[in-house]
PDB file of N, CA and C in Angstrom:
ATOM      1  N   UNK A 246      78.146 140.351  94.394  1.00 63.00           N
ATOM      2  CA  UNK A 246      78.650 139.197  95.109  1.00 63.00           C
ATOM      3  C   UNK A 246      79.192 139.655  96.456  1.00 63.00           C
ATOM      4  N   UNK A 247      78.843 138.906  97.484  1.00 68.00           N
ATOM      5  CA  UNK A 247      79.342 139.217  98.826  1.00 68.00           C
ATOM      6  C   UNK A 247      80.477 138.265  99.190  1.00 68.00           C
ATOM      7  N   UNK A 248      81.478 138.793  99.814  1.00 63.00           N
ATOM      8  CA  UNK A 248      82.604 137.993 100.271  1.00 63.00           C
ATOM      9  C   UNK A 248      82.636 138.073 101.789  1.00 63.00           C
ATOM     10  N   UNK A 249      82.742 136.911 102.415  1.00 60.00           N
ATOM     11  CA  UNK A 249      82.791 136.886 103.876  1.00 60.00           C
ATOM     12  C   UNK A 249      84.066 137.562 104.355  1.00 60.00           C
ATOM     13  N   UNK A 250      83.916 138.347 105.394  1.00 64.00           N
ATOM     14  CA  UNK A 250      85.076 139.014 105.976  1.00 64.00           C
ATOM     15  C   UNK A 250      85.922 138.024 106.756  1.00 64.00           C
ATOM     16  N   UNK A 251      87.192 138.215 106.687  1.00 61.00           N
ATOM     17  CA  UNK A 251      88.110 137.376 107.449  1.00 61.00           C
ATOM     18  C   UNK A 251      88.395 138.115 108.744  1.00 61.00           C
ATOM     19  N   UNK A 252      87.948 137.504 109.823  1.00 62.00           N
ATOM     20  CA  UNK A 252      88.150 138.132 111.124  1.00 62.00           C
ATOM     21  C   UNK A 252      89.292 137.492 111.880  1.00 62.00           C
ATOM     22  N   UNK A 253      89.563 137.998 113.029  1.00 61.00           N
ATOM     23  CA  UNK A 253      90.627 137.463 113.864  1.00 61.00           C
ATOM     24  C   UNK A 253      90.123 136.408 114.824  1.00 61.00           C
ATOM     25  N   UNK A 254      89.078 135.707 114.454  1.00 60.00           N
ATOM     26  CA  UNK A 254      88.500 134.711 115.360  1.00 60.00           C
ATOM     27  C   UNK A 254      88.795 133.296 114.887  1.00 60.00           C
ATOM     28  N   UNK A 255      90.017 133.039 114.488  1.00 65.00           N
ATOM     29  CA  UNK A 255      90.401 131.709 114.001  1.00 65.00           C
ATOM     30  C   UNK A 255      90.321 130.707 115.142  1.00 65.00           C
ATOM     31  N   UNK A 256      89.744 129.579 114.855  1.00 66.00           N
ATOM     32  CA  UNK A 256      89.634 128.514 115.840  1.00 66.00           C
ATOM     33  C   UNK A 256      90.671 127.460 115.504  1.00 66.00           C
ATOM     34  N   UNK A 257      91.423 127.047 116.505  1.00 78.00           N
ATOM     35  CA  UNK A 257      92.447 126.036 116.272  1.00 78.00           C
ATOM     36  C   UNK A 257      92.118 124.802 117.090  1.00 78.00           C
ATOM     37  N   UNK A 258      92.093 123.685 116.435  1.00 86.00           N
ATOM     38  CA  UNK A 258      91.902 122.396 117.083  1.00 86.00           C
ATOM     39  C   UNK A 258      93.286 121.771 117.183  1.00 86.00           C
ATOM     40  N   UNK A 259      93.865 121.826 118.363  1.00 89.00           N
ATOM     41  CA  UNK A 259      95.248 121.391 118.526  1.00 89.00           C
ATOM     42  C   UNK A 259      95.416 119.896 118.290  1.00 89.00           C
ATOM     43  N   UNK A 260      94.405 119.111 118.607  1.00 89.00           N
ATOM     44  CA  UNK A 260      94.482 117.669 118.356  1.00 89.00           C
ATOM     45  C   UNK A 260      94.500 117.414 116.855  1.00 89.00           C
ATOM     46  N   UNK A 261      93.616 118.091 116.123  1.00 89.00           N
ATOM     47  CA  UNK A 261      93.575 117.917 114.668  1.00 89.00           C
ATOM     48  C   UNK A 261      94.880 118.382 114.030  1.00 89.00           C
ATOM     49  N   UNK A 262      95.432 119.478 114.497  1.00 91.00           N
ATOM     50  CA  UNK A 262      96.698 119.967 113.953  1.00 91.00           C
ATOM     51  C   UNK A 262      97.830 118.967 114.208  1.00 91.00           C
ATOM     52  N   UNK A 263      97.844 118.347 115.383  1.00 91.00           N
ATOM     53  CA  UNK A 263      98.867 117.343 115.685  1.00 91.00           C
ATOM     54  C   UNK A 263      98.712 116.119 114.791  1.00 91.00           C
ATOM     55  N   UNK A 264      97.463 115.702 114.553  1.00 92.00           N
ATOM     56  CA  UNK A 264      97.219 114.566 113.673  1.00 92.00           C
ATOM     57  C   UNK A 264      97.651 114.869 112.241  1.00 92.00           C
ATOM     58  N   UNK A 265      97.397 116.067 111.784  1.00 93.00           N
ATOM     59  CA  UNK A 265      97.811 116.463 110.437  1.00 93.00           C
ATOM     60  C   UNK A 265      99.329 116.458 110.329  1.00 93.00           C
ATOM     61  N   UNK A 266     100.000 116.937 111.365  1.00 94.00           N
ATOM     62  CA  UNK A 266     101.465 116.948 111.362  1.00 94.00           C
ATOM     63  C   UNK A 266     102.018 115.522 111.300  1.00 94.00           C
ATOM     64  N   UNK A 267     101.441 114.614 112.088  1.00 94.00           N
ATOM     65  CA  UNK A 267     101.901 113.226 112.078  1.00 94.00           C
ATOM     66  C   UNK A 267     101.642 112.561 110.727  1.00 94.00           C
ATOM     67  N   UNK A 268     100.496 112.853 110.128  1.00 95.00           N
ATOM     68  CA  UNK A 268     100.204 112.307 108.790  1.00 95.00           C
ATOM     69  C   UNK A 268     101.219 112.810 107.778  1.00 95.00           C
ATOM     70  N   UNK A 269     101.577 114.072 107.874  1.00 96.00           N
ATOM     71  CA  UNK A 269     102.591 114.633 106.981  1.00 96.00           C
ATOM     72  C   UNK A 269     103.930 113.951 107.153  1.00 96.00           C
ATOM     73  N   UNK A 270     104.298 113.676 108.400  1.00 95.00           N
ATOM     74  CA  UNK A 270     105.558 112.999 108.653  1.00 95.00           C
ATOM     75  C   UNK A 270     105.537 111.580 108.101  1.00 95.00           C
ATOM     76  N   UNK A 271     104.393 110.902 108.200  1.00 95.00           N
ATOM     77  CA  UNK A 271     104.269 109.565 107.618  1.00 95.00           C
ATOM     78  C   UNK A 271     104.396 109.611 106.107  1.00 95.00           C
ATOM     79  N   UNK A 272     103.778 110.592 105.484  1.00 96.00           N
ATOM     80  CA  UNK A 272     103.848 110.731 104.025  1.00 96.00           C
ATOM     81  C   UNK A 272     105.287 110.959 103.582  1.00 96.00           C
ATOM     82  N   UNK A 273     105.995 111.802 104.297  1.00 96.00           N
ATOM     83  CA  UNK A 273     107.397 112.079 103.967  1.00 96.00           C
ATOM     84  C   UNK A 273     108.236 110.816 104.116  1.00 96.00           C
ATOM     85  N   UNK A 274     108.033 110.094 105.221  1.00 96.00           N
ATOM     86  CA  UNK A 274     108.799 108.867 105.443  1.00 96.00           C
ATOM     87  C   UNK A 274     108.483 107.829 104.376  1.00 96.00           C
ATOM     88  N   UNK A 275     107.215 107.697 104.020  1.00 95.00           N
ATOM     89  CA  UNK A 275     106.819 106.715 103.012  1.00 95.00           C
ATOM     90  C   UNK A 275     107.380 107.069 101.644  1.00 95.00           C
ATOM     91  N   UNK A 276     107.423 108.342 101.322  1.00 96.00           N
ATOM     92  CA  UNK A 276     107.935 108.737 100.008  1.00 96.00           C
ATOM     93  C   UNK A 276     109.448 108.570  99.917  1.00 96.00           C
ATOM     94  N   UNK A 277     110.128 108.633 101.053  1.00 95.00           N
ATOM     95  CA  UNK A 277     111.582 108.469 101.062  1.00 95.00           C
ATOM     96  C   UNK A 277     111.991 107.001 101.103  1.00 95.00           C
ATOM     97  N   UNK A 278     111.075 106.120 101.502  1.00 94.00           N
ATOM     98  CA  UNK A 278     111.399 104.695 101.625  1.00 94.00           C
ATOM     99  C   UNK A 278     111.369 104.025 100.260  1.00 94.00           C
ATOM    100  N   UNK A 279     112.222 103.033 100.107  1.00 94.00           N
ATOM    101  CA  UNK A 279     112.246 102.281  98.858  1.00 94.00           C
ATOM    102  C   UNK A 279     111.129 101.242  98.805  1.00 94.00           C
ATOM    103  N   UNK A 280     110.673 100.784  99.969  1.00 94.00           N
ATOM    104  CA  UNK A 280     109.639  99.763 100.060  1.00 94.00           C
ATOM    105  C   UNK A 280     108.624 100.230 101.103  1.00 94.00           C
ATOM    106  N   UNK A 281     107.651  99.393 101.394  1.00 94.00           N
ATOM    107  CA  UNK A 281     106.658  99.732 102.405  1.00 94.00           C
ATOM    108  C   UNK A 281     107.334  99.942 103.751  1.00 94.00           C
ATOM    109  N   UNK A 282     106.771 100.826 104.548  1.00 93.00           N
ATOM    110  CA  UNK A 282     107.298 101.041 105.893  1.00 93.00           C
ATOM    111  C   UNK A 282     106.910  99.865 106.778  1.00 93.00           C
ATOM    112  N   UNK A 283     107.848  99.420 107.576  1.00 94.00           N
ATOM    113  CA  UNK A 283     107.539  98.362 108.538  1.00 94.00           C
ATOM    114  C   UNK A 283     106.757  98.982 109.697  1.00 94.00           C
ATOM    115  N   UNK A 284     106.118  98.119 110.474  1.00 93.00           N
ATOM    116  CA  UNK A 284     105.385  98.618 111.642  1.00 93.00           C
ATOM    117  C   UNK A 284     106.318  99.342 112.605  1.00 93.00           C
ATOM    118  N   UNK A 285     107.540  98.852 112.725  1.00 92.00           N
ATOM    119  CA  UNK A 285     108.520  99.493 113.601  1.00 92.00           C
ATOM    120  C   UNK A 285     108.884 100.884 113.082  1.00 92.00           C
ATOM    121  N   UNK A 286     109.014 101.012 111.769  1.00 93.00           N
ATOM    122  CA  UNK A 286     109.321 102.318 111.180  1.00 93.00           C
ATOM    123  C   UNK A 286     108.170 103.300 111.390  1.00 93.00           C
ATOM    124  N   UNK A 287     106.963 102.809 111.229  1.00 93.00           N
ATOM    125  CA  UNK A 287     105.790 103.671 111.453  1.00 93.00           C
ATOM    126  C   UNK A 287     105.742 104.127 112.903  1.00 93.00           C
ATOM    127  N   UNK A 288     105.983 103.192 113.839  1.00 93.00           N
ATOM    128  CA  UNK A 288     106.014 103.556 115.256  1.00 93.00           C
ATOM    129  C   UNK A 288     107.079 104.607 115.533  1.00 93.00           C
ATOM    130  N   UNK A 289     108.222 104.462 114.855  1.00 92.00           N
ATOM    131  CA  UNK A 289     109.309 105.427 115.048  1.00 92.00           C
ATOM    132  C   UNK A 289     108.901 106.810 114.542  1.00 92.00           C
ATOM    133  N   UNK A 290     108.300 106.860 113.357  1.00 91.00           N
ATOM    134  CA  UNK A 290     107.861 108.140 112.789  1.00 91.00           C
ATOM    135  C   UNK A 290     106.814 108.789 113.684  1.00 91.00           C
ATOM    136  N   UNK A 291     105.894 107.968 114.201  1.00 90.00           N
ATOM    137  CA  UNK A 291     104.813 108.492 115.043  1.00 90.00           C
ATOM    138  C   UNK A 291     105.240 108.678 116.497  1.00 90.00           C
ATOM    139  N   UNK A 292     106.484 108.336 116.789  1.00 88.00           N
ATOM    140  CA  UNK A 292     107.037 108.472 118.139  1.00 88.00           C
ATOM    141  C   UNK A 292     106.198 107.719 119.163  1.00 88.00           C
ATOM    142  N   UNK A 293     105.764 106.500 118.791  1.00 87.00           N
ATOM    143  CA  UNK A 293     104.932 105.696 119.681  1.00 87.00           C
ATOM    144  C   UNK A 293     105.711 105.270 120.914  1.00 87.00           C
ATOM    145  N   UNK A 294     106.964 104.879 120.738  1.00 72.00           N
ATOM    146  CA  UNK A 294     107.772 104.413 121.855  1.00 72.00           C
ATOM    147  C   UNK A 294     107.956 105.506 122.894  1.00 72.00           C
ATOM    148  N   UNK A 295     108.004 106.757 122.469  1.00 63.00           N
ATOM    149  CA  UNK A 295     108.165 107.859 123.412  1.00 63.00           C
ATOM    150  C   UNK A 295     106.942 108.012 124.301  1.00 63.00           C
ATOM    151  N   UNK A 296     105.767 107.644 123.792  1.00 56.00           N
ATOM    152  CA  UNK A 296     104.526 107.777 124.548  1.00 56.00           C
ATOM    153  C   UNK A 296     104.374 106.668 125.572  1.00 56.00           C
ATOM    154  N   UNK A 297     104.948 105.515 125.287  1.00 58.00           N
ATOM    155  CA  UNK A 297     104.832 104.375 126.177  1.00 58.00           C
ATOM    156  C   UNK A 297     105.943 104.395 127.205  1.00 58.00           C
ATOM    157  N   UNK A 298     105.616 103.923 128.356  1.00 59.00           N
ATOM    158  CA  UNK A 298     106.628 103.784 129.377  1.00 59.00           C
ATOM    159  C   UNK A 298     107.311 102.446 129.243  1.00 59.00           C
ATOM    160  N   UNK A 299     108.379 102.207 129.995  1.00 61.00           N
ATOM    161  CA  UNK A 299     109.058 100.912 129.933  1.00 61.00           C
ATOM    162  C   UNK A 299     108.088  99.803 130.360  1.00 61.00           C
ATOM    163  N   UNK A 300     108.056  98.730 129.575  1.00 59.00           N
ATOM    164  CA  UNK A 300     107.212  97.603 129.910  1.00 59.00           C
ATOM    165  C   UNK A 300     105.773  97.722 129.469  1.00 59.00           C
ATOM    166  N   UNK A 301     105.409  98.808 128.765  1.00 56.00           N
ATOM    167  CA  UNK A 301     104.025  98.966 128.288  1.00 56.00           C
ATOM    168  C   UNK A 301     103.781  98.162 127.049  1.00 56.00           C
TER     169      UNK A 301
END
C-alpha cells in the first residue's frame, strides 16, 4: 500500500476559511439560544452591520 507524502505545499483559501469560521460562530450562537435566532441576531453574529456603512 502506498501512502501519499504530506508536503509543505498546503493551499489555503482564505475566503473559504472565513466562511467556515462564520458558520462555526452561527452554530455556537444557535446552540446557545433557547429559540430560533432572529435575523438581527444572525446579522450580529455575522457582523453584517460592521460591513455596512451608515445609511446602507
